[in-house]
PDB file of C-alpha atoms and ligand atoms in Angstrom:
ATOM      1  CA  MET A  22      88.859 102.489  97.803  1.00  0.00           C
ATOM      2  CA  ALA A  23      91.474 105.069  98.568  1.00  0.00           C
ATOM      3  CA  LEU A  24      94.849 106.214  97.395  1.00  0.00           C
ATOM      4  CA  LEU A  25      97.514 105.604 100.025  1.00  0.00           C
ATOM      5  CA  GLU A  26     100.670 107.605 100.648  1.00  0.00           C
ATOM      6  CA  ILE A  27     103.795 105.861  99.410  1.00  0.00           C
ATOM      7  CA  ILE A  28     106.713 106.218 101.795  1.00  0.00           C
ATOM      8  CA  GLU A  29     110.114 107.024 100.300  1.00  0.00           C
ATOM      9  CA  TYR A  30     113.740 106.318 101.110  1.00  0.00           C
ATOM     10  CA  PRO A  31     115.279 107.100 103.619  1.00  0.00           C
ATOM     11  CA  ASP A  32     112.111 106.395 105.651  1.00  0.00           C
ATOM     12  CA  LYS A  33     113.296 103.823 108.214  1.00  0.00           C
ATOM     13  CA  ARG A  34     110.115 101.765 107.877  1.00  0.00           C
ATOM     14  CA  LEU A  35     111.444 100.519 104.520  1.00  0.00           C
ATOM     15  CA  ARG A  36     114.044  98.622 106.587  1.00  0.00           C
ATOM     16  CA  LEU A  37     111.480  96.663 108.643  1.00  0.00           C
ATOM     17  CA  ALA A  38     111.028  92.935 108.186  1.00  0.00           C
ATOM     18  CA  SER A  39     107.306  92.573 107.482  1.00  0.00           C
ATOM     19  CA  LYS A  40     105.196  90.089 109.449  1.00  0.00           C
ATOM     20  CA  PRO A  41     103.110  87.299 107.914  1.00  0.00           C
ATOM     21  CA  VAL A  42      99.415  88.026 107.428  1.00  0.00           C
ATOM     22  CA  GLU A  43      97.649  85.887 110.064  1.00  0.00           C
ATOM     23  CA  THR A  44      94.032  86.298 108.986  1.00  0.00           C
ATOM     24  CA  ILE A  45      92.771  87.409 105.603  1.00  0.00           C
ATOM     25  CA  ASP A  46      89.883  89.558 106.780  1.00  0.00           C
ATOM     26  CA  ALA A  47      88.033  92.623 105.496  1.00  0.00           C
ATOM     27  CA  ARG A  48      90.888  94.895 106.609  1.00  0.00           C
ATOM     28  CA  ILE A  49      93.433  92.943 104.558  1.00  0.00           C
ATOM     29  CA  ARG A  50      91.147  92.822 101.511  1.00  0.00           C
ATOM     30  CA  ARG A  51      90.604  96.569 101.805  1.00  0.00           C
ATOM     31  CA  LEU A  52      94.347  97.182 102.164  1.00  0.00           C
ATOM     32  CA  ALA A  53      95.066  95.025  99.081  1.00  0.00           C
ATOM     33  CA  ALA A  54      92.433  96.913  97.049  1.00  0.00           C
ATOM     34  CA  ASP A  55      93.803 100.294  98.159  1.00  0.00           C
ATOM     35  CA  MET A  56      97.356  99.161  97.378  1.00  0.00           C
ATOM     36  CA  ALA A  57      96.298  98.108  93.865  1.00  0.00           C
ATOM     37  CA  GLU A  58      94.598 101.458  93.288  1.00  0.00           C
ATOM     38  CA  THR A  59      97.698 103.271  94.578  1.00  0.00           C
ATOM     39  CA  MET A  60      99.994 101.181  92.353  1.00  0.00           C
ATOM     40  CA  TYR A  61      97.937 101.819  89.200  1.00  0.00           C
ATOM     41  CA  ALA A  62      97.686 105.543  89.967  1.00  0.00           C
ATOM     42  CA  ALA A  63     101.433 105.971  90.585  1.00  0.00           C
ATOM     43  CA  PRO A  64     101.807 104.312  88.016  1.00  0.00           C
ATOM     44  CA  GLY A  65     103.861 101.284  88.999  1.00  0.00           C
ATOM     45  CA  ILE A  66     103.945  97.519  88.381  1.00  0.00           C
ATOM     46  CA  GLY A  67     104.387  96.386  91.969  1.00  0.00           C
ATOM     47  CA  LEU A  68     103.845  97.546  95.526  1.00  0.00           C
ATOM     48  CA  ALA A  69     104.604  95.960  98.888  1.00  0.00           C
ATOM     49  CA  ALA A  70     102.489  96.784 101.960  1.00  0.00           C
ATOM     50  CA  ILE A  71     105.435  98.344 103.790  1.00  0.00           C
ATOM     51  CA  GLN A  72     105.634 100.960 101.031  1.00  0.00           C
ATOM     52  CA  VAL A  73     102.316 102.290 102.341  1.00  0.00           C
ATOM     53  CA  GLY A  74     103.530 101.913 105.931  1.00  0.00           C
ATOM     54  CA  GLU A  75     102.001  98.472 106.712  1.00  0.00           C
ATOM     55  CA  PRO A  76     104.652  95.923 107.774  1.00  0.00           C
ATOM     56  CA  LEU A  77     102.720  92.925 106.417  1.00  0.00           C
ATOM     57  CA  ARG A  78     103.782  90.269 103.922  1.00  0.00           C
ATOM     58  CA  LEU A  79     101.380  91.418 101.229  1.00  0.00           C
ATOM     59  CA  ILE A  80     102.216  92.394  97.646  1.00  0.00           C
ATOM     60  CA  VAL A  81     100.281  93.539  94.618  1.00  0.00           C
ATOM     61  CA  CYS A  82     101.708  93.491  91.115  1.00  0.00           C
ATOM     62  CA  ASP A  83     100.592  93.768  87.533  1.00  0.00           C
ATOM     63  CA  VAL A  84     103.114  93.480  84.715  1.00  0.00           C
ATOM     64  CA  HIS A  85     100.681  93.388  81.787  1.00  0.00           C
ATOM     65  CA  ALA A  86     102.011  94.985  78.599  1.00  0.00           C
ATOM     66  CA  GLU A  87     100.480  98.086  77.064  1.00  0.00           C
ATOM     67  CA  GLY A  88      97.307  97.214  75.167  1.00  0.00           C
ATOM     68  CA  GLU A  89      96.780  94.015  77.211  1.00  0.00           C
ATOM     69  CA  ASP A  90      94.121  93.571  79.899  1.00  0.00           C
ATOM     70  CA  ALA A  91      95.117  94.213  83.503  1.00  0.00           C
ATOM     71  CA  LYS A  92      96.377  91.114  85.357  1.00  0.00           C
ATOM     72  CA  LEU A  93      96.371  92.039  89.011  1.00  0.00           C
ATOM     73  CA  LEU A  94      98.166  89.541  91.213  1.00  0.00           C
ATOM     74  CA  THR A  95      97.722  89.775  94.991  1.00  0.00           C
ATOM     75  CA  VAL A  96     100.327  87.741  96.832  1.00  0.00           C
ATOM     76  CA  ILE A  97     100.160  87.053 100.573  1.00  0.00           C
ATOM     77  CA  ASN A  98     102.960  85.480 102.648  1.00  0.00           C
ATOM     78  CA  PRO A  99     105.070  84.597  99.596  1.00  0.00           C
ATOM     79  CA  GLU A 100     107.938  82.137  99.745  1.00  0.00           C
ATOM     80  CA  ILE A 101     110.420  81.600  96.947  1.00  0.00           C
ATOM     81  CA  VAL A 102     110.683  77.803  96.692  1.00  0.00           C
ATOM     82  CA  ALA A 103     112.603  77.447  93.406  1.00  0.00           C
ATOM     83  CA  THR A 104     115.047  79.567  91.412  1.00  0.00           C
ATOM     84  CA  GLU A 105     116.739  79.254  88.053  1.00  0.00           C
ATOM     85  CA  GLY A 106     119.236  81.223  85.978  1.00  0.00           C
ATOM     86  CA  GLU A 107     120.212  84.837  86.195  1.00  0.00           C
ATOM     87  CA  VAL A 108     118.998  88.040  84.591  1.00  0.00           C
ATOM     88  CA  ALA A 109     119.912  91.722  84.803  1.00  0.00           C
ATOM     89  CA  MET A 110     117.113  94.239  84.309  1.00  0.00           C
ATOM     90  CA  GLU A 111     116.776  97.956  84.923  1.00  0.00           C
ATOM     91  CA  GLU A 112     114.456  98.468  87.871  1.00  0.00           C
ATOM     92  CA  GLY A 113     112.684 101.410  89.392  1.00  0.00           C
ATOM     93  CA  CYS A 114     110.888 101.636  92.728  1.00  0.00           C
ATOM     94  CA  LEU A 115     108.001 103.841  93.847  1.00  0.00           C
ATOM     95  CA  SER A 116     109.870 104.428  97.139  1.00  0.00           C
ATOM     96  CA  LEU A 117     113.064 105.475  95.312  1.00  0.00           C
ATOM     97  CA  PRO A 118     111.855 108.235  92.971  1.00  0.00           C
ATOM     98  CA  GLY A 119     114.128 109.081  90.056  1.00  0.00           C
ATOM     99  CA  ILE A 120     116.190 105.893  90.411  1.00  0.00           C
ATOM    100  CA  PHE A 121     116.580 103.308  87.656  1.00  0.00           C
ATOM    101  CA  GLU A 122     119.340 100.784  88.203  1.00  0.00           C
ATOM    102  CA  GLU A 123     120.309  97.489  86.654  1.00  0.00           C
ATOM    103  CA  VAL A 124     119.870  94.706  89.211  1.00  0.00           C
ATOM    104  CA  ARG A 125     120.919  91.049  88.974  1.00  0.00           C
ATOM    105  CA  ARG A 126     118.302  88.526  89.990  1.00  0.00           C
ATOM    106  CA  PHE A 127     117.108  84.992  89.309  1.00  0.00           C
ATOM    107  CA  ALA A 128     115.638  84.655  85.817  1.00  0.00           C
ATOM    108  CA  LYS A 129     112.869  82.334  87.033  1.00  0.00           C
ATOM    109  CA  VAL A 130     111.298  81.837  90.432  1.00  0.00           C
ATOM    110  CA  GLY A 131     108.674  79.508  91.829  1.00  0.00           C
ATOM    111  CA  VAL A 132     106.667  81.195  94.572  1.00  0.00           C
ATOM    112  CA  ASP A 133     104.213  79.672  97.068  1.00  0.00           C
ATOM    113  CA  TYR A 134     101.679  82.140  98.469  1.00  0.00           C
ATOM    114  CA  LEU A 135      98.111  82.654  99.656  1.00  0.00           C
ATOM    115  CA  ASP A 136      95.524  84.443  97.545  1.00  0.00           C
ATOM    116  CA  LEU A 137      92.869  86.803  98.923  1.00  0.00           C
ATOM    117  CA  ASP A 138      90.567  83.830  99.638  1.00  0.00           C
ATOM    118  CA  GLY A 139      93.282  82.214 101.749  1.00  0.00           C
ATOM    119  CA  GLU A 140      93.866  79.486  99.124  1.00  0.00           C
ATOM    120  CA  ARG A 141      97.412  78.085  98.810  1.00  0.00           C
ATOM    121  CA  ARG A 142      98.783  78.878  95.382  1.00  0.00           C
ATOM    122  CA  HIS A 143     101.962  78.446  93.408  1.00  0.00           C
ATOM    123  CA  ILE A 144     103.235  80.527  90.533  1.00  0.00           C
ATOM    124  CA  ASP A 145     106.163  79.845  88.220  1.00  0.00           C
ATOM    125  CA  ALA A 146     107.291  83.250  87.010  1.00  0.00           C
ATOM    126  CA  GLU A 147     109.853  84.402  84.497  1.00  0.00           C
ATOM    127  CA  GLY A 148     110.757  87.650  82.769  1.00  0.00           C
ATOM    128  CA  LEU A 149     109.390  90.870  84.224  1.00  0.00           C
ATOM    129  CA  LEU A 150     107.007  89.086  86.608  1.00  0.00           C
ATOM    130  CA  ALA A 151     109.891  87.089  88.147  1.00  0.00           C
ATOM    131  CA  VAL A 152     111.878  90.290  88.623  1.00  0.00           C
ATOM    132  CA  CYS A 153     108.881  92.149  90.036  1.00  0.00           C
ATOM    133  CA  LEU A 154     108.114  89.395  92.563  1.00  0.00           C
ATOM    134  CA  GLN A 155     111.744  89.263  93.743  1.00  0.00           C
ATOM    135  CA  HIS A 156     111.835  93.081  94.037  1.00  0.00           C
ATOM    136  CA  GLU A 157     108.646  93.144  96.113  1.00  0.00           C
ATOM    137  CA  ILE A 158     109.672  90.177  98.288  1.00  0.00           C
ATOM    138  CA  ASP A 159     112.903  92.099  98.998  1.00  0.00           C
ATOM    139  CA  HIS A 160     110.714  94.901 100.396  1.00  0.00           C
ATOM    140  CA  LEU A 161     109.104  92.393 102.784  1.00  0.00           C
ATOM    141  CA  ASP A 162     112.588  91.635 104.104  1.00  0.00           C
ATOM    142  CA  GLY A 163     113.470  95.326 104.526  1.00  0.00           C
ATOM    143  CA  LYS A 164     115.573  95.496 101.353  1.00  0.00           C
ATOM    144  CA  VAL A 165     115.535  98.011  98.504  1.00  0.00           C
ATOM    145  CA  ILE A 166     117.323  98.163  95.137  1.00  0.00           C
ATOM    146  CA  PHE A 167     120.264  99.987  96.764  1.00  0.00           C
ATOM    147  CA  ASP A 168     121.143  96.822  98.688  1.00  0.00           C
ATOM    148  CA  ARG A 169     121.704  94.974  95.392  1.00  0.00           C
ATOM    149  CA  LEU A 170     124.254  97.502  94.074  1.00  0.00           C
ATOM    150  CA  SER A 171     128.005  97.809  94.533  1.00  0.00           C
ATOM    151  CA  SER A 172     128.949 100.388  97.171  1.00  0.00           C
ATOM    152  CA  LEU A 173     130.076 102.896  94.509  1.00  0.00           C
ATOM    153  CA  LYS A 174     126.884 102.561  92.458  1.00  0.00           C
ATOM    154  CA  ARG A 175     124.882 102.761  95.635  1.00  0.00           C
ATOM    155  CA  LYS A 176     126.543 106.034  96.686  1.00  0.00           C
ATOM    156  CA  LEU A 177     125.879 107.581  93.281  1.00  0.00           C
ATOM    157  CA  ALA A 178     122.272 106.367  93.278  1.00  0.00           C
ATOM    158  CA  VAL A 179     121.602 107.758  96.778  1.00  0.00           C
ATOM    159  CA  ARG A 180     122.996 111.121  95.653  1.00  0.00           C
ATOM    160  CA  ARG A 181     120.791 111.016  92.533  1.00  0.00           C
ATOM    161  CA  LEU A 182     117.739 110.280  94.675  1.00  0.00           C
ATOM    162  CA  GLU A 183     118.524 113.208  96.983  1.00  0.00           C
ATOM    163  CA  ARG A 184     118.935 115.511  93.980  1.00  0.00           C
ATOM    164  CA  PHE A 185     115.642 114.258  92.468  1.00  0.00           C
ATOM    165  CA  LYS A 186     113.754 114.909  95.704  1.00  0.00           C
ATOM    166  CA  ALA A 187     115.313 118.389  96.107  1.00  0.00           C
ATOM    167  CA  GLU A 188     114.361 119.322  92.527  1.00  0.00           C
ATOM    168  CA  ARG A 189     110.843 117.981  93.035  1.00  0.00           C
ATOM    169  CA  GLU A 190     110.467 120.097  96.198  1.00  0.00           C
ATOM    170  CA  ALA A 191     111.742 123.212  94.402  1.00  0.00           C
ATOM    171  CA  LYS A 192     109.260 122.596  91.574  1.00  0.00           C
ATOM    172  CA  GLU A 193     106.399 122.128  94.038  1.00  0.00           C
ATOM    173  CA  ALA A 194     107.391 125.330  95.873  1.00  0.00           C
ATOM    174  CA  SER A 195     107.488 127.393  92.692  1.00  0.00           C
ATOM    175  CA  ALA A 196     104.172 125.880  91.510  1.00  0.00           C
ATOM    176  CA  GLN A 197     102.641 126.988  94.801  1.00  0.00           C
ATOM    177  CA  LYS A 198     104.049 130.504  94.385  1.00  0.00           C
ATOM    178  CA  ASN A 199     102.576 130.693  90.886  1.00  0.00           C
ATOM    179  CA  ALA A 200      99.198 129.305  91.903  1.00  0.00           C
TER     180      ALA A 200
HETATM  181 CO1   CO B 771     110.202  98.886  95.205  1.00  0.00          CO
END
């Protein structure tokens, strides 16, 4: 297994529409395992393949609470087939460092997908898992949190992201000088 590099906004690849996975072979299983390792190390609760530069409809997520066992979910070629209600939750994104924004989404979603064995599966999700799945499926369609914000909030958030990245670079530079 290996840690993968997570690409960050404004990398244009985040805007790509990802392609369905045609064959679930050793390469895909390896990618899914590496994505899970990368997500846990970040740490994050969800990761879409495009965030590691692979434009494939493949997602990993794990929303288990602290103290609970890990519940890794690998979702291939997901399709939202049912929605219900509305919820607003503060979301972050591993490709948008330093950004936490309230986003409106469906409160519950039913999702059809393939698992790593190529079996057709269905999950009815609510709460954090429903939000996480919708966030990651957005990535597969080239969307990020910014696209769910008003234009004013979006401008402010983009500025905050730029400031965060500049401060991180300055910190890294001074750490190098002191090393
Ligand atoms: Co994200």
